[in-house]
Amino acid sequence: MLMRLIKTIDDINVANRKVLVRSDLNVPMQNGKISDTARILRSIPTINALASKGARVIIISHLGRPGGKRTPELSLKPVAEALEIIINRRVVFGKDCIGPDAQKAIDTALTDEVVLLENLRFYNAEEDNDESFADQLAALADIYINDAFSCAHRAHASTEAISRRLPSAAGILMQAELDALSSSLELPAHPLAAIVGGAKISTKMAVLGYLVERVDQLIIGGGMANTFLFAGGYDIGNSLCEVNMADQACKILEKAISEKCEVVLPSDAIVANDFVKGATTKHVSINAIPKTSMILDIGPASIHNLKQRLAVCKTVVWNGPLGAFETEPFDLGTNEVAAEVALLTKAGKLLSVAGGGDTISALKNARVIDDFSYVSAAGGAFLEWLEGRTLPGVAALLQNQ
Ligand code: AMP
């Protein structure tokens, strides 16, 4: 398994060493205030673990897209203040992420204090994966820990080049992500199902192409199922459909046959003429969609079918909602299937991993976000992993072992 090949913080002696930790502290900000501290909270286990092992912790992160310019609104200073309260330990803020100001912050910090350096993306060199910028980052520390899986799909100086300069290991959050991802697709317990929903097939072609080679059942829902139904000759009325992707949908279906993967499409739907909250809805079979209607959710027969299928699965990977979940009552299909996954997971019968795009909000809406085995907080990185791509941040860690 991937994680067995990568060192963790338990494999490196960090006591009294300067440890540069790449966290993802890219929190949402509104009027200079942090509106959601979830990313800070997820970074805490690694910071605390390193501090308790006697490491001198120096945290680096990006915030927003300053495009290489020093942008006061995108300073990490408010994050340093929030972090200090959360970890109950003094956080020394460095006004720069490299050079004398960074060094000064590190020198000022007492042994049990933590340093947070200014936004990496104030330098274009960060996103350019610039070698001399990485040299300057590396000069600040003895060891590098990557705890930002959510940034691992980008080859940036703080996620890639740095790892070629210092002894490196994965942080606790990175480790948890890689463990969950490996156990769901790399060496999964079978039967393995993937649930892929969401609006458009065009954004998920690579995901479908990769999954079809690996999973036993590919369950397709949401707007993207419409294109498959259209390609299969069904009249889907006014439903969202990418007509120009019909050929690609057929190719996935053909590949599924050769890969012995069963593709599961909805057999019934909840339709409405208007896409508004509380719209008048109708339950119809998939071969009786009225011309004026849109498919906005899977129907009860499809829900029942998915529940039965999941009951005999051992692993499920989920990305994307099964209907237009933001608008009631079109969240019902996603909610019911998510509740079943949660139930089976809690009963120890299913390993469930979800992530990417709108999946987190859909599972939050279904009130099951804490009941899955693992919900990845990484949007883009999770999707790229679902496409079978090598994530540069992970590859760099693998090479540095
Ligand atoms: P994605 O970001 O690709 O996961 O897509 C999520 C979006 O797909 C959500 O905003 C849903 O409202 C939308 N969606 C899911 N099913 C449908 C549908 N049947 N018709 C229209 N939009 C849908």
Coordinates of C-alpha atoms and ligand atoms in Angstrom, one line a residue:
M1 CA 0.0 0.0 0.0
L2 CA 1.1 3.5 -0.8
M3 CA 1.3 4.6 2.8
R4 CA 3.6 1.8 3.8
L5 CA 6.1 3.2 1.3
I6 CA 6.1 6.7 2.7
K7 CA 7.6 7.7 6.0
T8 CA 5.4 9.3 8.6
I9 CA 6.3 11.6 11.5
D10 CA 6.8 8.5 13.7
D11 CA 9.6 7.3 11.4
I12 CA 11.7 10.4 11.7
N13 CA 13.5 11.8 14.8
V14 CA 12.2 15.3 15.1
A15 CA 13.3 16.2 18.6
N16 CA 15.1 19.6 18.7
R17 CA 15.0 19.7 14.9
K18 CA 13.5 22.5 12.8
V19 CA 10.6 20.9 11.0
L20 CA 9.0 22.7 8.0
V21 CA 5.3 21.6 7.8
R22 CA 3.4 22.3 4.6
S23 CA -0.2 22.6 5.8
D24 CA -3.3 23.7 3.9
L25 CA -4.4 26.7 5.8
N26 CA -6.2 28.2 2.8
V27 CA -9.3 29.1 4.9
P28 CA -12.3 31.1 3.5
M29 CA -12.1 34.8 4.6
Q30 CA -14.9 37.4 4.7
N31 CA -14.0 41.0 5.5
G32 CA -10.7 40.0 7.0
K33 CA -12.3 37.3 9.3
I34 CA -12.0 33.6 8.9
S35 CA -15.4 32.2 8.1
D36 CA -14.6 28.5 8.5
T37 CA -11.8 27.1 10.6
A38 CA -12.2 23.5 9.4
R39 CA -8.8 23.6 7.5
I40 CA -7.0 24.9 10.6
L41 CA -8.6 22.2 12.7
R42 CA -7.6 19.5 10.3
S43 CA -3.9 20.6 10.5
I44 CA -3.8 20.5 14.3
P45 CA -3.0 16.8 14.9
T46 CA 0.3 17.0 13.0
I47 CA 1.3 20.3 14.6
N48 CA 0.5 19.1 18.1
A49 CA 2.2 15.7 17.5
L50 CA 5.4 17.3 16.2
A51 CA 5.4 19.8 19.1
S52 CA 5.0 17.1 21.7
K53 CA 7.9 15.2 20.2
G54 CA 10.1 18.3 20.8
A55 CA 10.2 19.6 17.2
R56 CA 10.6 23.2 16.4
V57 CA 7.5 23.6 14.2
I58 CA 7.6 26.0 11.3
I59 CA 4.3 26.0 9.3
I60 CA 4.0 27.2 5.6
S61 CA 0.9 27.5 3.6
H62 CA -0.8 29.5 0.8
L63 CA -3.9 31.6 1.1
G64 CA -6.1 32.5 -1.9
R65 CA -4.6 33.6 -5.2
P66 CA -2.4 36.7 -4.7
G67 CA -0.7 36.0 -8.0
G68 CA 2.8 36.6 -6.8
K69 CA 2.0 40.0 -5.2
R70 CA 2.1 40.9 -1.5
T71 CA -1.6 41.3 -0.9
P72 CA -2.5 42.5 2.7
E73 CA -6.1 40.9 2.5
L74 CA -4.4 37.5 1.8
S75 CA -2.0 37.7 4.7
L76 CA -1.9 34.6 6.9
K77 CA -1.6 36.8 10.1
P78 CA -5.3 36.3 11.0
V79 CA -4.7 32.5 10.6
A80 CA -1.8 32.7 13.0
E81 CA -4.0 34.4 15.6
A82 CA -6.7 31.8 15.2
L83 CA -4.2 29.0 15.3
E84 CA -2.7 30.3 18.6
I85 CA -6.1 30.2 20.3
I86 CA -6.9 26.7 18.9
I87 CA -3.6 25.1 19.9
N88 CA -3.2 27.1 23.1
R89 CA 0.5 27.7 22.3
R90 CA 2.1 30.9 21.2
V91 CA 2.4 31.3 17.4
V92 CA 5.1 33.5 16.1
F93 CA 4.1 35.0 12.8
G94 CA 6.9 35.5 10.2
K95 CA 6.3 38.5 7.9
D96 CA 7.8 36.6 5.0
C97 CA 8.1 32.9 4.1
I98 CA 11.8 33.1 3.1
G99 CA 14.8 35.3 3.9
P100 CA 15.6 37.4 6.9
D101 CA 12.0 38.0 8.2
A102 CA 11.3 34.2 8.1
Q103 CA 14.6 33.5 9.8
K104 CA 13.9 36.1 12.5
A105 CA 10.6 34.6 13.4
I106 CA 12.2 31.2 13.7
D107 CA 15.0 32.5 15.8
T108 CA 12.6 34.4 18.0
A109 CA 10.3 31.5 18.8
L110 CA 11.0 29.6 22.0
T111 CA 11.2 25.9 21.9
D112 CA 7.6 25.1 22.7
E113 CA 6.3 27.9 20.3
V114 CA 5.2 27.4 16.8
V115 CA 6.1 29.6 13.8
L116 CA 3.7 30.4 10.9
L117 CA 5.3 32.0 7.9
E118 CA 3.5 34.4 5.5
N119 CA 1.6 33.3 2.4
L120 CA 3.8 31.3 0.0
R121 CA 2.0 32.6 -3.0
F122 CA 3.2 36.2 -2.4
Y123 CA 5.9 34.8 -4.7
N124 CA 5.3 33.5 -8.2
A125 CA 8.2 31.2 -7.6
E126 CA 6.0 29.1 -5.4
E127 CA 3.6 28.1 -8.1
D128 CA 6.5 27.9 -10.6
N129 CA 8.1 25.1 -8.5
D130 CA 11.2 27.3 -8.6
E131 CA 14.3 25.5 -7.5
S132 CA 16.0 28.5 -5.9
F133 CA 12.8 29.4 -4.0
A134 CA 12.7 25.8 -2.8
D135 CA 16.4 26.2 -1.7
Q136 CA 15.4 29.3 0.4
L137 CA 12.5 27.4 2.0
A138 CA 14.7 24.4 2.7
A139 CA 17.4 26.6 4.3
L140 CA 15.0 27.4 7.1
A141 CA 14.7 23.8 8.4
D142 CA 16.2 20.3 8.8
I143 CA 13.1 18.2 8.0
Y144 CA 10.1 18.6 5.7
I145 CA 6.6 17.3 6.5
N146 CA 3.9 17.5 3.9
D147 CA 0.4 17.5 5.5
A148 CA -1.4 19.2 2.6
F149 CA -2.9 16.3 0.5
S150 CA -5.3 18.9 -0.9
C151 CA -2.4 20.7 -2.6
A152 CA -0.6 17.6 -3.7
H153 CA -2.0 17.7 -7.2
R154 CA 0.1 20.8 -7.9
A155 CA 3.9 20.6 -8.4
H156 CA 4.7 23.7 -6.4
A157 CA 8.0 24.6 -4.6
S158 CA 6.4 23.9 -1.2
T159 CA 4.9 20.6 -2.2
E160 CA 7.4 19.2 -4.7
A161 CA 10.8 20.8 -5.1
I162 CA 11.2 21.1 -1.3
S163 CA 10.9 17.4 -0.9
R164 CA 14.0 16.9 -3.0
R165 CA 16.0 18.9 -0.6
L166 CA 15.1 17.8 2.9
P167 CA 14.4 14.4 4.6
S168 CA 10.7 14.2 4.1
A169 CA 7.6 12.5 5.6
A170 CA 3.9 12.6 5.5
G171 CA 1.9 14.4 8.2
I172 CA -1.0 12.8 10.0
L173 CA -3.7 14.3 7.7
M174 CA -1.7 13.3 4.5
Q175 CA -1.3 9.9 6.0
A176 CA -5.1 9.5 6.7
E177 CA -5.9 10.6 3.2
L178 CA -3.5 8.2 1.5
D179 CA -4.6 5.4 3.8
A180 CA -8.2 5.9 2.9
L181 CA -7.6 6.3 -0.8
S182 CA -5.3 3.3 -0.9
S183 CA -7.7 1.0 0.9
S184 CA -10.6 2.0 -1.3
L185 CA -9.0 1.7 -4.8
E186 CA -5.5 0.3 -4.6
L187 CA -6.1 -2.8 -2.5
P188 CA -9.9 -2.7 -1.9
A189 CA -12.1 -5.4 -0.4
H190 CA -14.5 -6.5 -3.2
P191 CA -17.2 -6.1 -4.2
L192 CA -16.2 -2.5 -4.8
A193 CA -18.7 0.0 -6.1
A194 CA -18.2 3.6 -7.2
I195 CA -21.1 6.1 -7.0
V196 CA -20.5 9.0 -9.5
G197 CA -23.0 11.8 -9.7
G198 CA -23.0 15.5 -10.3
A199 CA -24.0 17.7 -13.2
K200 CA -21.8 17.0 -16.1
I201 CA -20.2 14.0 -17.6
S202 CA -17.6 16.2 -19.4
T203 CA -15.9 17.1 -16.2
K204 CA -15.7 13.4 -15.1
M205 CA -14.8 11.5 -18.2
A206 CA -11.3 10.7 -16.8
V207 CA -12.8 9.6 -13.5
L208 CA -15.3 7.3 -15.2
G209 CA -12.6 5.9 -17.5
Y210 CA -10.3 5.0 -14.5
L211 CA -13.0 3.7 -12.2
V212 CA -14.5 1.4 -14.9
E213 CA -11.2 -0.5 -14.9
R214 CA -11.2 -1.0 -11.2
V215 CA -14.7 -1.3 -9.7
D216 CA -17.2 -4.1 -9.9
Q217 CA -20.2 -1.7 -10.2
L218 CA -20.2 1.8 -11.5
I219 CA -23.3 3.5 -10.2
I220 CA -24.1 6.7 -12.2
G221 CA -26.6 9.3 -11.0
G222 CA -27.2 13.0 -11.1
G223 CA -27.3 15.1 -14.3
M224 CA -24.5 13.0 -15.8
A225 CA -26.7 9.9 -15.9
N226 CA -29.0 11.8 -18.3
T227 CA -26.3 11.8 -21.0
F228 CA -25.9 8.0 -20.6
L229 CA -29.7 7.5 -20.9
F230 CA -29.8 9.8 -23.9
A231 CA -27.0 7.8 -25.5
G232 CA -29.0 4.6 -24.7
G233 CA -31.9 5.9 -26.8
Y234 CA -34.1 7.1 -23.9
D235 CA -36.2 10.3 -24.4
I236 CA -35.1 12.5 -21.4
G237 CA -37.4 15.5 -22.1
N238 CA -35.9 18.8 -21.0
S239 CA -33.3 17.2 -18.7
L240 CA -29.7 18.5 -18.5
C241 CA -27.8 16.6 -21.1
E242 CA -24.5 16.9 -22.9
V243 CA -25.5 15.7 -26.3
N244 CA -22.0 16.0 -27.7
M245 CA -20.7 13.6 -25.0
A246 CA -23.1 10.8 -26.0
D247 CA -20.3 9.0 -28.0
Q248 CA -18.0 9.2 -25.0
A249 CA -20.7 7.8 -22.8
C250 CA -21.1 4.9 -25.2
K251 CA -17.3 4.3 -25.0
I252 CA -17.5 4.0 -21.3
L253 CA -20.3 1.5 -21.6
E254 CA -18.3 -0.5 -24.1
K255 CA -15.2 -0.4 -21.9
A256 CA -17.3 -1.5 -18.9
I257 CA -18.3 -4.7 -20.8
S258 CA -14.7 -5.6 -21.6
E259 CA -13.7 -4.8 -18.0
K260 CA -16.6 -6.8 -16.6
C261 CA -17.8 -3.8 -14.7
E262 CA -21.6 -3.4 -14.3
V263 CA -22.8 0.1 -15.0
V264 CA -25.9 0.9 -13.0
L265 CA -28.2 3.7 -14.3
P266 CA -31.4 5.0 -12.8
S267 CA -34.6 3.1 -13.7
D268 CA -36.9 5.8 -12.5
A269 CA -36.8 9.4 -11.7
I270 CA -38.3 12.4 -10.0
V271 CA -39.1 15.0 -12.6
A272 CA -40.5 18.5 -12.6
N273 CA -41.3 21.1 -15.2
D274 CA -39.6 23.9 -13.2
F275 CA -36.3 23.7 -11.3
V276 CA -37.4 25.5 -8.1
K277 CA -37.8 24.6 -4.5
G278 CA -41.1 22.8 -3.8
A279 CA -41.8 22.4 -7.5
T280 CA -44.7 20.1 -8.4
T281 CA -42.9 16.8 -9.0
K282 CA -43.8 13.5 -10.7
H283 CA -42.4 10.1 -10.2
V284 CA -42.0 8.3 -13.5
S285 CA -40.2 5.4 -15.1
I286 CA -37.1 6.3 -17.0
N287 CA -38.8 5.3 -20.3
A288 CA -41.8 7.6 -19.6
I289 CA -40.2 11.0 -19.1
P290 CA -42.6 13.7 -20.2
K291 CA -41.3 16.0 -23.0
T292 CA -41.7 19.1 -20.8
S293 CA -40.0 17.7 -17.7
M294 CA -36.5 17.6 -16.3
I295 CA -35.0 14.6 -14.4
L296 CA -33.9 16.2 -11.1
D297 CA -33.4 13.2 -8.8
I298 CA -33.4 9.4 -8.9
G299 CA -36.7 7.7 -8.0
P300 CA -37.7 5.3 -5.3
A301 CA -37.1 2.1 -7.3
S302 CA -33.5 3.3 -8.1
I303 CA -33.0 4.1 -4.4
H304 CA -34.2 0.7 -3.4
N305 CA -32.0 -0.9 -6.1
L306 CA -28.9 1.0 -4.9
K307 CA -29.6 0.1 -1.2
Q308 CA -29.7 -3.6 -2.1
R309 CA -26.5 -3.4 -4.1
L310 CA -24.7 -1.6 -1.4
A311 CA -25.8 -4.1 1.2
V312 CA -23.5 -6.7 -0.5
C313 CA -20.6 -4.4 -1.2
K314 CA -17.5 -4.2 1.0
T315 CA -16.1 -0.9 -0.4
V316 CA -17.7 2.2 -1.9
V317 CA -16.1 5.3 -3.4
W318 CA -18.5 8.2 -3.8
N319 CA -18.1 11.4 -5.8
G320 CA -21.0 13.7 -6.8
P321 CA -24.7 14.0 -5.8
L322 CA -27.4 11.7 -7.3
G323 CA -29.7 14.7 -7.9
A324 CA -30.0 18.4 -7.7
F325 CA -29.6 18.2 -3.9
E326 CA -29.4 21.9 -3.2
T327 CA -33.1 22.3 -4.1
E328 CA -35.7 20.3 -2.0
P329 CA -37.1 17.8 -2.6
F330 CA -34.4 16.8 -5.1
D331 CA -32.0 15.9 -2.3
L332 CA -34.0 12.8 -1.4
G333 CA -32.2 10.3 -3.5
T334 CA -28.7 11.4 -2.4
N335 CA -29.9 11.6 1.3
E336 CA -31.4 8.1 1.3
V337 CA -28.5 6.4 -0.4
A338 CA -26.0 8.3 1.8
A339 CA -27.9 7.3 4.9
E340 CA -27.7 3.6 3.8
V341 CA -23.9 3.9 3.2
A342 CA -23.6 5.5 6.7
L343 CA -25.7 2.7 8.3
L344 CA -23.6 0.0 6.6
T345 CA -20.4 1.7 7.5
K346 CA -21.4 2.1 11.2
A347 CA -22.3 -1.6 11.2
G348 CA -18.8 -2.4 10.0
K349 CA -20.0 -3.9 6.8
L350 CA -18.7 -1.3 4.4
L351 CA -15.7 0.9 3.9
S352 CA -16.9 4.2 2.5
V353 CA -14.7 6.9 1.1
A354 CA -16.2 10.1 -0.4
G355 CA -14.9 13.4 -1.6
G356 CA -14.5 16.0 -4.4
G357 CA -16.5 18.9 -5.6
D358 CA -20.0 19.2 -4.1
T359 CA -19.9 15.8 -2.4
I360 CA -19.1 17.3 1.0
S361 CA -22.0 19.7 0.9
A362 CA -24.3 16.9 -0.3
L363 CA -23.2 14.6 2.6
K364 CA -23.5 17.4 5.1
N365 CA -27.0 18.1 3.8
A366 CA -27.7 14.4 4.3
R367 CA -26.4 14.7 7.8
V368 CA -24.0 11.7 7.4
I369 CA -20.7 13.4 6.9
D370 CA -19.3 11.9 10.1
D371 CA -20.6 8.5 9.5
F372 CA -18.6 7.6 6.4
S373 CA -15.2 5.8 6.9
Y374 CA -13.5 8.8 5.3
V375 CA -14.5 12.0 3.7
S376 CA -11.7 13.7 1.9
A377 CA -11.5 17.4 2.3
A378 CA -9.4 17.7 -0.9
G379 CA -11.4 18.7 -3.9
G380 CA -9.1 18.8 -6.9
A381 CA -6.5 16.4 -5.5
F382 CA -9.2 13.8 -4.7
L383 CA -10.6 14.1 -8.2
E384 CA -7.2 13.8 -9.8
W385 CA -6.5 10.7 -7.7
L386 CA -9.9 9.3 -8.8
E387 CA -8.6 9.8 -12.4
G388 CA -5.6 7.6 -11.5
R389 CA -3.2 10.5 -11.9
T390 CA 0.1 10.7 -10.1
L391 CA 0.0 13.5 -7.6
P392 CA 3.3 15.4 -7.7
G393 CA 3.3 16.1 -4.0
V394 CA 2.8 12.4 -3.2
A395 CA 5.3 11.3 -5.8
A396 CA 7.9 13.6 -4.3
L397 CA 7.4 12.0 -0.9
L398 CA 7.7 8.5 -2.4
Q399 CA 11.0 9.4 -4.0
N400 CA 12.4 10.8 -0.8
Q401 CA 12.4 7.7 1.3
Ligands
AMP1 P1 -20.4 18.2 -9.5 O1 -19.8 19.5 -9.0 O2 -20.0 17.8 -10.8 O3 -20.4 17.1 -8.4 O4 -22.0 18.6 -9.7 C1 -22.8 18.9 -8.6 C2 -24.0 19.6 -9.1 O5 -24.8 18.7 -9.9 C3 -24.9 20.0 -8.1 O6 -25.0 21.4 -8.1 C4 -26.3 19.4 -8.4 O7 -27.4 20.3 -8.2 C5 -26.1 19.1 -9.9 N1 -27.0 18.1 -10.3 C6 -27.1 16.8 -9.9 N2 -28.1 16.1 -10.5 C7 -28.7 17.0 -11.3 C8 -29.8 16.9 -12.3 N3 -30.5 15.7 -12.4 N4 -30.1 18.0 -13.0 C9 -29.4 19.1 -12.8 N5 -28.4 19.3 -12.0 C10 -28.0 18.2 -11.2

